[in-house]
PDB file of C-alpha atoms in Angstrom:
ATOM      1  CA  MET A1388      95.233 144.106 125.143  1.00 50.00           C
ATOM      2  CA  ALA A1389      96.065 145.829 121.880  1.00 53.00           C
ATOM      3  CA  THR A1390      93.630 145.888 119.358  1.00 55.00           C
ATOM      4  CA  ALA A1391      94.028 144.804 115.075  1.00 56.00           C
ATOM      5  CA  ASP A1392      94.962 147.048 112.849  1.00 55.00           C
ATOM      6  CA  PRO A1393      92.145 146.690 110.483  1.00 56.00           C
ATOM      7  CA  ASP A1394      94.221 147.785 107.672  1.00 60.00           C
ATOM      8  CA  ARG A1395      97.090 145.157 108.378  1.00 53.00           C
ATOM      9  CA  PRO A1396      97.055 141.642 106.685  1.00 54.00           C
ATOM     10  CA  ARG A1397      96.124 138.769 108.682  1.00 53.00           C
ATOM     11  CA  ARG A1398      98.122 135.240 108.756  1.00 51.00           C
ATOM     12  CA  GLY A1399      96.175 132.831 106.895  1.00 47.00           C
ATOM     13  CA  THR A1400      94.450 135.259 104.462  1.00 45.00           C
ATOM     14  CA  SER A1401      95.422 135.445 101.005  1.00 44.00           C
ATOM     15  CA  ARG A1402      97.390 138.790  99.489  1.00 46.00           C
ATOM     16  CA  SER A1403      95.366 138.604  96.042  1.00 47.00           C
ATOM     17  CA  GLY A1404      91.753 139.046  95.823  1.00 48.00           C
ATOM     18  CA  GLY A1405      91.427 138.459  99.862  1.00 49.00           C
ATOM     19  CA  GLU A1406      90.433 134.625  98.945  1.00 46.00           C
ATOM     20  CA  THR A1407      91.384 132.604 101.983  1.00 46.00           C
ATOM     21  CA  ARG A1408      92.953 128.791 101.717  1.00 42.00           C
ATOM     22  CA  SER A1409      93.528 126.306 103.754  1.00 41.00           C
ATOM     23  CA  PRO A1410      97.255 124.131 104.045  1.00 44.00           C
ATOM     24  CA  ALA A1411      95.408 121.667 102.894  1.00 41.00           C
ATOM     25  CA  ARG A1412      93.658 123.297  99.180  1.00 36.00           C
ATOM     26  CA  ARG A1413      97.309 124.745  99.216  1.00 37.00           C
ATOM     27  CA  ARG A1414      98.503 121.147  98.906  1.00 41.00           C
ATOM     28  CA  SER A1415      96.164 119.840  96.153  1.00 39.00           C
ATOM     29  CA  ALA A1416      96.827 123.169  94.150  1.00 36.00           C
ATOM     30  CA  SER A1417     100.271 122.445  93.548  1.00 39.00           C
ATOM     31  CA  GLY A1418      99.312 118.976  92.314  1.00 43.00           C
ATOM     32  CA  ARG A1419      99.488 116.991  95.639  1.00 46.00           C
ATOM     33  CA  SER A1420      96.487 115.387  96.782  1.00 48.00           C
ATOM     34  CA  LYS A1421      98.096 111.975  98.295  1.00 48.00           C
ATOM     35  CA  GLY A1422      95.544 110.827 101.744  1.00 80.00           C
ATOM     36  CA  VAL A1423      98.709 110.770 103.515  1.00 87.00           C
ATOM     37  CA  ASP A1424     102.092 113.221 104.279  1.00 91.00           C
ATOM     38  CA  ALA A1425     105.053 111.991 104.620  1.00 91.00           C
ATOM     39  CA  GLY A1426     105.108 111.183 108.476  1.00 92.00           C
ATOM     40  CA  SER A1427     102.469 109.136 108.290  1.00 92.00           C
ATOM     41  CA  ALA A1428     103.432 107.347 105.213  1.00 91.00           C
ATOM     42  CA  MET A1429     106.633 107.084 107.331  1.00 91.00           C
ATOM     43  CA  ARG A1430     104.806 105.838 110.363  1.00 92.00           C
ATOM     44  CA  SER A1431     102.168 103.816 108.501  1.00 90.00           C
ATOM     45  CA  ALA A1432     105.719 101.644 106.564  1.00 91.00           C
ATOM     46  CA  ALA A1433     107.369 100.808 109.542  1.00 92.00           C
ATOM     47  CA  GLU A1434     104.126  99.618 111.343  1.00 92.00           C
ATOM     48  CA  GLN A1435     102.631  97.699 108.911  1.00 93.00           C
ATOM     49  CA  LEU A1436     106.442  95.873 107.905  1.00 93.00           C
ATOM     50  CA  THR A1437     106.449  95.458 111.766  1.00 94.00           C
ATOM     51  CA  GLY A1438     102.903  93.392 111.239  1.00 93.00           C
ATOM     52  CA  LEU A1439     104.758  91.090 108.442  1.00 94.00           C
ATOM     53  CA  LEU A1440     107.792  90.102 109.243  1.00 94.00           C
ATOM     54  CA  GLY A1441     107.229  89.933 113.363  1.00 94.00           C
ATOM     55  CA  ARG A1442     110.135  92.749 114.093  1.00 94.00           C
ATOM     56  CA  ARG A1443     110.796  96.186 114.886  1.00 92.00           C
ATOM     57  CA  PRO A1444     111.942  98.076 112.251  1.00 94.00           C
ATOM     58  CA  GLU A1445     115.665  99.342 112.600  1.00 92.00           C
ATOM     59  CA  SER A1446     114.153 103.233 110.741  1.00 92.00           C
ATOM     60  CA  VAL A1447     112.990 104.275 107.707  1.00 92.00           C
ATOM     61  CA  SER A1448     116.598 105.311 105.073  1.00 93.00           C
ATOM     62  CA  SER A1449     114.595 107.511 102.783  1.00 94.00           C
ATOM     63  CA  LEU A1450     111.047 107.744 101.520  1.00 93.00           C
ATOM     64  CA  LYS A1451     109.700 109.522  98.037  1.00 95.00           C
ATOM     65  CA  PRO A1452     106.172 110.055  96.923  1.00 95.00           C
ATOM     66  CA  THR A1453     105.376 108.262  93.689  1.00 94.00           C
ATOM     67  CA  ASP A1454     102.123 108.585  91.533  1.00 93.00           C
ATOM     68  CA  ASP A1455     100.158 106.085  93.310  1.00 91.00           C
ATOM     69  CA  GLY A1456     101.368 106.922  96.956  1.00 94.00           C
ATOM     70  CA  TRP A1457     104.735 106.283  98.491  1.00 94.00           C
ATOM     71  CA  GLU A1458     107.715 104.207  98.159  1.00 96.00           C
ATOM     72  CA  ALA A1459     110.333 103.893 101.581  1.00 94.00           C
ATOM     73  CA  GLN A1460     113.744 101.986 102.331  1.00 95.00           C
ATOM     74  CA  VAL A1461     112.964 100.478 105.641  1.00 95.00           C
ATOM     75  CA  GLU A1462     116.326  98.550 108.030  1.00 95.00           C
ATOM     76  CA  VAL A1463     115.160  96.491 110.150  1.00 96.00           C
ATOM     77  CA  VAL A1464     117.867  93.981 112.489  1.00 95.00           C
ATOM     78  CA  GLU A1465     117.214  90.149 111.172  1.00 95.00           C
ATOM     79  CA  LEU A1466     119.491  88.057 113.326  1.00 94.00           C
ATOM     80  CA  GLU A1467     121.005  90.131 116.522  1.00 94.00           C
ATOM     81  CA  ARG A1468     124.559  89.132 117.581  1.00 94.00           C
ATOM     82  CA  ILE A1469     126.689  90.141 120.321  1.00 93.00           C
ATOM     83  CA  PRO A1470     128.540  92.335 119.782  1.00 93.00           C
ATOM     84  CA  ASP A1471     126.002  94.200 117.558  1.00 92.00           C
ATOM     85  CA  THR A1472     128.719  95.800 115.231  1.00 92.00           C
ATOM     86  CA  THR A1473     128.342  92.113 114.038  1.00 93.00           C
ATOM     87  CA  SER A1474     123.823  91.701 114.212  1.00 95.00           C
ATOM     88  CA  VAL A1475     122.298  91.193 110.277  1.00 95.00           C
ATOM     89  CA  LEU A1476     119.734  93.969 108.803  1.00 95.00           C
ATOM     90  CA  ALA A1477     117.926  94.154 105.972  1.00 96.00           C
ATOM     91  CA  SER A1478     116.352  96.992 103.739  1.00 96.00           C
ATOM     92  CA  TYR A1479     113.541  96.915 102.481  1.00 97.00           C
ATOM     93  CA  LYS A1480     111.314  98.215  99.846  1.00 96.00           C
ATOM     94  CA  VAL A1481     108.033  99.156 100.301  1.00 95.00           C
ATOM     95  CA  ALA A1482     105.245 101.174  98.384  1.00 96.00           C
ATOM     96  CA  LEU A1483     102.411 102.541 100.078  1.00 95.00           C
ATOM     97  CA  ASP A1484      99.425 103.356  98.095  1.00 93.00           C
ATOM     98  CA  GLY A1485      97.955 107.429  98.755  1.00 90.00           C
ATOM     99  CA  GLU A1486      95.758 106.105 101.883  1.00 91.00           C
ATOM    100  CA  GLY A1487      99.292 104.661 103.519  1.00 90.00           C
ATOM    101  CA  ALA A1488      98.310 101.039 103.001  1.00 93.00           C
ATOM    102  CA  LEU A1489     100.959  98.472 102.280  1.00 95.00           C
ATOM    103  CA  ILE A1490     100.361  97.722  98.301  1.00 95.00           C
ATOM    104  CA  SER A1491     103.979  95.424  98.802  1.00 95.00           C
ATOM    105  CA  PHE A1492     107.359  94.842 100.569  1.00 96.00           C
ATOM    106  CA  GLU A1493     111.145  93.036  98.783  1.00 97.00           C
ATOM    107  CA  ARG A1494     113.732  92.394 101.135  1.00 97.00           C
ATOM    108  CA  THR A1495     116.539  94.470  98.359  1.00 97.00           C
ATOM    109  CA  ARG A1496     119.611  94.009 101.092  1.00 94.00           C
ATOM    110  CA  ARG A1497     121.062  92.363 103.885  1.00 95.00           C
ATOM    111  CA  TYR A1498     124.751  93.382 105.491  1.00 94.00           C
ATOM    112  CA  THR A1499     125.945  94.027 109.108  1.00 94.00           C
ATOM    113  CA  ARG A1500     125.290  96.552 111.344  1.00 92.00           C
ATOM    114  CA  GLY A1501     129.291  97.677 111.206  1.00 88.00           C
ATOM    115  CA  MET A1502     129.601  97.932 107.313  1.00 87.00           C
ATOM    116  CA  ILE A1503     129.590 100.908 106.075  1.00 82.00           C
ATOM    117  CA  ASP A1504     128.873 101.805 102.150  1.00 77.00           C
ATOM    118  CA  ARG A1505     131.348 102.757  99.926  1.00 74.00           C
ATOM    119  CA  PRO A1506     131.612 104.458  96.790  1.00 72.00           C
ATOM    120  CA  PHE A1507     131.318 102.442  93.688  1.00 67.00           C
TER     121      PHE A1507
END
């Protein structure tokens, strides 16, 4: 096994002054001091909306950080039909706090699965 070169910088060490910072400290230093990351916020939004609506979300179509936490758009099948291209879906705007707890939700749109968005 090769020995490490003492003059070669190691991963995880800072390049200025020998100071080391963990990934969590780098996030807070850059201004993002949220309690949950994007992946956790996405899962949290889907799980909590499932509990309230009694339906599993199809997808999370958008997720963005806000001053108070996170905001997500979650797509949910509201009415299953055959063929499934005629099923009715709804888009919900979900607000989460910095810890990932659901603050509010509202249905913003209903549409059929086969419908495509068109430019205005």
